[in-house]
């Protein structure tokens, strides 16, 4: 893909995993007419309360908004756009959750990023994640919104204890569960790093060493995504999986 001043490839895929009966993960990878890229992963929550619907509503809303937007000339304009996307999607999901009892309390984790030639912006609610691969080193760009991370920030547990903390999967934030969306939105310079967005069904079943090794390999972008999902399933496939990868040329 080459449009505007940004050149590269992206691949996306979702998988039901080995345990769940339905897939509540959704993903999006899209480029606008100016070459700016947007990547999104949603991990629906609610099970019988239709987490799959919440995730789909978020993806569909953001996709429609992105296809209508003008070029992002500044990081501030991209930050405002992601904030707008989260606000509108949150309202749609929240209102829908009040239409039927079965939809009550549905919501979705979401990680979204806009990548341009010179900058990138990330938006975060929940425990989906955005990583970057820079000079062969993997780095998590987002902060998980869950009880384990809250306890770590308060100094009650160590970094090594986060992975084994008994309530680590309890979320402190997600899209659609409150009337007003409170999100983390950050901006960064962009220098051609590979960007990977995924749900916890992937990173809980693939170590960071394995993730880094595959992302810095020589396979194609789509092959890397397939390899990571296959590895997550081989390691148990304990949840739905969503993965989106952008690689700059």
CSV table of C-alpha atoms in Angstrom, one decimal:
chain,number,residue,atom,x,y,z
A,1,UNK,CA,0.0,0.0,0.0
A,2,UNK,CA,1.4,3.4,-1.0
A,3,UNK,CA,-0.7,6.6,-0.8
A,4,UNK,CA,0.3,10.0,0.2
A,5,UNK,CA,3.7,10.1,1.9
A,6,UNK,CA,3.3,6.9,4.0
A,7,UNK,CA,4.2,3.6,2.4
A,8,UNK,CA,3.8,0.2,4.0
A,9,UNK,CA,1.6,-2.9,4.5
A,10,UNK,CA,-1.0,-3.8,7.1
A,11,UNK,CA,-2.8,-7.1,7.9
A,12,UNK,CA,-5.6,-7.9,10.3
A,13,UNK,CA,-7.3,-11.0,11.6
A,14,UNK,CA,-9.7,-12.2,14.3
A,15,UNK,CA,-10.0,-15.7,15.6
A,16,UNK,CA,-12.4,-17.4,18.0
A,17,UNK,CA,-9.6,-19.2,19.9
A,18,UNK,CA,-9.9,-22.7,21.4
A,19,UNK,CA,-12.3,-22.1,24.4
A,20,UNK,CA,-14.9,-19.5,23.6
A,21,UNK,CA,-18.2,-20.4,21.9
A,22,UNK,CA,-18.6,-16.9,20.2
A,23,UNK,CA,-16.1,-14.3,19.0
A,24,UNK,CA,-16.4,-10.9,20.6
A,25,UNK,CA,-13.2,-9.5,19.2
A,26,UNK,CA,-13.2,-7.1,16.2
A,27,UNK,CA,-10.5,-5.4,14.2
A,28,UNK,CA,-10.1,-2.6,11.7
A,29,UNK,CA,-7.2,-1.5,9.4
A,30,UNK,CA,-8.0,1.3,7.0
A,31,UNK,CA,-6.2,4.0,5.0
A,32,UNK,CA,-7.6,7.3,4.0
A,33,UNK,CA,-7.1,9.0,0.6
A,34,UNK,CA,-4.1,10.9,2.0
A,35,UNK,CA,-2.3,7.8,3.1
A,36,UNK,CA,-2.9,8.1,6.8
A,37,UNK,CA,-3.5,4.8,8.5
A,38,UNK,CA,-5.9,3.8,11.3
A,39,UNK,CA,-5.7,0.6,13.2
A,40,UNK,CA,-8.3,-0.5,15.8
A,41,UNK,CA,-8.9,-3.6,18.0
A,42,UNK,CA,-12.0,-4.1,20.1
A,43,UNK,CA,-12.6,-6.8,22.7
A,44,UNK,CA,-16.2,-7.0,23.5
A,45,UNK,CA,-17.4,-7.6,27.1
A,46,UNK,CA,-20.6,-9.0,28.3
A,47,UNK,CA,-20.9,-12.5,26.9
A,48,UNK,CA,-24.7,-13.0,27.0
A,49,UNK,CA,-25.0,-9.3,27.2
A,50,UNK,CA,-23.7,-9.0,23.7
A,51,UNK,CA,-20.1,-7.9,23.9
A,52,UNK,CA,-19.9,-8.9,20.2
A,53,UNK,CA,-22.5,-6.2,19.4
A,54,UNK,CA,-20.6,-3.6,21.4
A,55,UNK,CA,-17.4,-4.3,19.6
A,56,UNK,CA,-19.1,-4.3,16.2
A,57,UNK,CA,-20.8,-1.0,16.9
A,58,UNK,CA,-17.5,0.6,17.9
A,59,UNK,CA,-15.7,-0.6,14.8
A,60,UNK,CA,-18.5,0.3,12.4
A,61,UNK,CA,-18.8,3.8,13.9
A,62,UNK,CA,-15.1,4.5,13.8
A,63,UNK,CA,-14.8,3.1,10.2
A,64,UNK,CA,-17.6,5.4,9.0
A,65,UNK,CA,-16.1,8.5,10.7
A,66,UNK,CA,-12.6,7.8,9.4
A,67,UNK,CA,-13.7,7.5,5.8
A,68,UNK,CA,-15.2,11.0,6.0
A,69,UNK,CA,-12.4,12.8,7.7
A,70,UNK,CA,-10.0,15.2,6.1
A,71,UNK,CA,-6.2,14.8,6.3
A,72,UNK,CA,-4.7,15.0,9.7
A,73,UNK,CA,-2.3,17.9,9.4
A,74,UNK,CA,-1.4,18.0,13.1
A,75,UNK,CA,-1.2,15.5,16.0
A,76,UNK,CA,-3.8,17.7,17.8
A,77,UNK,CA,-6.3,17.1,14.9
A,78,UNK,CA,-5.8,13.3,15.2
A,79,UNK,CA,-6.2,13.4,19.0
A,80,UNK,CA,-9.4,15.3,18.6
A,81,UNK,CA,-10.6,12.8,16.0
A,82,UNK,CA,-10.0,9.8,18.2
A,83,UNK,CA,-11.6,11.5,21.2
A,84,UNK,CA,-14.7,12.2,18.9
A,85,UNK,CA,-14.8,8.6,17.8
A,86,UNK,CA,-14.7,7.3,21.3
A,87,UNK,CA,-17.4,9.8,22.4
A,88,UNK,CA,-19.8,8.9,19.6
A,89,UNK,CA,-19.2,5.2,19.8
A,90,UNK,CA,-19.6,5.3,23.6
A,91,UNK,CA,-22.9,7.1,23.3
A,92,UNK,CA,-24.2,4.6,20.7
A,93,UNK,CA,-23.2,1.5,22.8
A,94,UNK,CA,-24.4,3.0,26.1
A,95,UNK,CA,-27.8,3.9,24.6
A,96,UNK,CA,-28.2,0.5,22.9
A,97,UNK,CA,-27.4,-1.2,26.2
A,98,UNK,CA,-30.5,0.4,27.7
A,99,UNK,CA,-32.9,-0.7,24.9
A,100,UNK,CA,-33.1,-4.4,26.0
A,101,UNK,CA,-32.3,-6.2,29.2
A,102,UNK,CA,-30.0,-8.6,27.4
A,103,UNK,CA,-27.8,-5.7,26.3
A,104,UNK,CA,-27.5,-4.2,29.8
A,105,UNK,CA,-23.9,-3.5,30.8
A,106,UNK,CA,-22.4,-4.5,27.5
A,107,UNK,CA,-19.2,-2.7,26.5
A,108,UNK,CA,-15.9,-3.2,24.8
A,109,UNK,CA,-12.2,-2.6,25.3
A,110,UNK,CA,-10.6,-0.6,22.5
A,111,UNK,CA,-7.2,0.4,21.3
A,112,UNK,CA,-7.0,2.7,18.3
A,113,UNK,CA,-4.1,4.5,16.6
A,114,UNK,CA,-3.7,6.9,13.7
A,115,UNK,CA,-0.4,6.8,11.9
A,116,UNK,CA,0.9,9.5,9.6
A,117,UNK,CA,4.3,10.3,8.0
A,118,UNK,CA,5.5,12.3,11.0
A,119,UNK,CA,3.4,11.4,14.0
A,120,UNK,CA,1.0,8.8,15.5
A,121,UNK,CA,-1.7,9.1,18.1
A,122,UNK,CA,-3.1,6.4,20.3
A,123,UNK,CA,-6.4,6.0,22.1
A,124,UNK,CA,-7.0,3.5,24.9
A,125,UNK,CA,-9.9,2.2,27.0
A,126,UNK,CA,-9.6,-1.3,28.6
A,127,UNK,CA,-6.8,-3.9,28.3
A,128,UNK,CA,-6.4,-4.3,24.6
A,129,UNK,CA,-2.8,-3.1,23.7
A,130,UNK,CA,-0.7,-1.2,21.2
A,131,UNK,CA,2.9,-2.2,20.8
A,132,UNK,CA,5.7,-0.7,18.6
A,133,UNK,CA,8.8,-2.5,17.3
A,134,UNK,CA,11.7,-0.1,17.0
A,135,UNK,CA,15.2,-1.2,16.1
A,136,UNK,CA,14.3,-4.8,16.9
A,137,UNK,CA,12.9,-4.0,20.4
A,138,UNK,CA,9.3,-4.4,21.4
A,139,UNK,CA,7.6,-1.8,23.6
A,140,UNK,CA,4.1,-1.6,24.9
A,141,UNK,CA,2.7,1.9,24.2
A,142,UNK,CA,-0.6,1.7,26.1
A,143,UNK,CA,-1.4,1.2,29.7
A,144,UNK,CA,-3.9,-1.5,30.7
A,145,UNK,CA,-7.0,-0.3,32.5
A,146,UNK,CA,-7.4,-3.1,35.0
A,147,UNK,CA,-7.1,-3.7,38.7
A,148,UNK,CA,-3.6,-5.1,38.5
A,149,UNK,CA,-2.3,-2.0,36.8
A,150,UNK,CA,-4.1,0.2,39.3
A,151,UNK,CA,-2.5,-1.7,42.2
A,152,UNK,CA,0.9,-1.5,40.6
A,153,UNK,CA,0.6,2.3,40.1
A,154,UNK,CA,-0.4,2.6,43.8
A,155,UNK,CA,2.7,0.7,44.8
A,156,UNK,CA,0.8,-2.2,46.2
A,157,UNK,CA,2.3,-4.9,43.9
A,158,UNK,CA,5.5,-5.1,41.9
A,159,UNK,CA,5.7,-5.3,38.1
A,160,UNK,CA,6.5,-9.0,38.3
A,161,UNK,CA,3.3,-9.6,40.3
A,162,UNK,CA,1.0,-8.0,37.7
A,163,UNK,CA,0.8,-11.2,35.6
A,164,UNK,CA,-0.3,-13.3,38.6
A,165,UNK,CA,-2.5,-10.8,40.5
A,166,UNK,CA,-5.7,-12.6,41.2
A,167,UNK,CA,-8.0,-9.7,39.9
A,168,UNK,CA,-5.8,-8.8,37.0
A,169,UNK,CA,-8.6,-9.4,34.5
A,170,UNK,CA,-11.1,-7.0,36.2
A,171,UNK,CA,-11.4,-3.9,34.1
A,172,UNK,CA,-11.4,-0.3,35.4
A,173,UNK,CA,-12.5,1.2,32.1
A,174,UNK,CA,-14.1,0.3,28.8
A,175,UNK,CA,-16.1,1.8,26.0
A,176,UNK,CA,-19.9,2.0,26.5
A,177,UNK,CA,-20.2,1.1,30.2
A,178,UNK,CA,-20.5,4.7,31.4
A,179,UNK,CA,-22.4,7.6,30.0
A,180,UNK,CA,-19.2,9.6,29.4
A,181,UNK,CA,-16.1,8.0,27.9
A,182,UNK,CA,-12.8,8.6,29.7
A,183,UNK,CA,-9.9,7.6,27.5
A,184,UNK,CA,-6.1,7.8,27.4
A,185,UNK,CA,-5.1,9.7,24.2
A,186,UNK,CA,-1.4,10.2,23.6
A,187,UNK,CA,0.8,11.5,20.7
A,188,UNK,CA,4.2,10.4,19.5
A,189,UNK,CA,6.7,11.2,16.8
A,190,UNK,CA,6.6,8.5,14.1
A,191,UNK,CA,9.8,7.2,12.4
A,192,UNK,CA,8.7,4.2,10.6
A,193,UNK,CA,8.2,1.8,13.5
A,194,UNK,CA,6.1,-1.4,13.1
A,195,UNK,CA,2.9,-1.0,15.1
A,196,UNK,CA,1.0,-4.0,16.5
A,197,UNK,CA,-2.5,-3.8,18.1
A,198,UNK,CA,-4.0,-6.9,19.8
A,199,UNK,CA,-6.5,-8.2,22.3
A,200,UNK,CA,-5.6,-10.0,25.5
A,201,UNK,CA,-6.4,-13.3,23.8
A,202,UNK,CA,-3.1,-12.9,22.0
A,203,UNK,CA,-0.7,-11.4,24.5
A,204,UNK,CA,-1.9,-13.7,27.3
A,205,UNK,CA,-0.9,-16.7,25.2
A,206,UNK,CA,2.2,-15.3,23.5
A,207,UNK,CA,5.2,-14.1,25.4
A,208,UNK,CA,6.8,-10.8,24.6
A,209,UNK,CA,9.9,-12.6,23.6
A,210,UNK,CA,7.9,-14.7,21.1
A,211,UNK,CA,6.0,-11.6,19.9
A,212,UNK,CA,9.2,-9.6,19.4
A,213,UNK,CA,10.8,-12.5,17.5
A,214,UNK,CA,8.0,-13.0,15.1
A,215,UNK,CA,7.5,-9.2,14.4
A,216,UNK,CA,11.1,-8.7,13.6
A,217,UNK,CA,11.3,-11.7,11.3
A,218,UNK,CA,11.4,-11.6,7.5
A,219,UNK,CA,8.0,-13.0,6.8
A,220,UNK,CA,5.3,-10.9,5.2
A,221,UNK,CA,3.0,-8.8,7.3
A,222,UNK,CA,0.0,-11.2,6.8
A,223,UNK,CA,2.2,-14.2,7.6
A,224,UNK,CA,3.3,-12.7,10.9
A,225,UNK,CA,-0.3,-12.1,11.9
A,226,UNK,CA,-1.2,-15.7,11.1
A,227,UNK,CA,1.9,-17.0,12.9
A,228,UNK,CA,1.0,-15.1,16.1
A,229,UNK,CA,-2.6,-16.2,16.1
A,230,UNK,CA,-1.6,-19.8,15.4
A,231,UNK,CA,0.9,-19.6,18.3
A,232,UNK,CA,-1.7,-18.2,20.6
A,233,UNK,CA,-4.0,-21.1,19.8
A,234,UNK,CA,-1.2,-23.6,20.2
A,235,UNK,CA,-0.5,-22.2,23.6
A,236,UNK,CA,-4.1,-22.7,24.7
A,237,UNK,CA,-6.3,-20.3,22.8
A,238,UNK,CA,-7.9,-19.3,26.1
A,239,UNK,CA,-9.8,-16.4,24.6
A,240,UNK,CA,-10.9,-14.7,21.4
A,241,UNK,CA,-8.0,-13.2,19.4
A,242,UNK,CA,-7.6,-10.0,17.4
A,243,UNK,CA,-4.4,-8.8,15.8
A,244,UNK,CA,-3.6,-5.9,13.5
A,245,UNK,CA,-0.1,-5.2,12.2
A,246,UNK,CA,1.3,-2.2,10.3
A,247,UNK,CA,4.8,-2.3,8.8
A,248,UNK,CA,6.3,0.7,7.1
A,249,UNK,CA,8.5,0.2,4.1
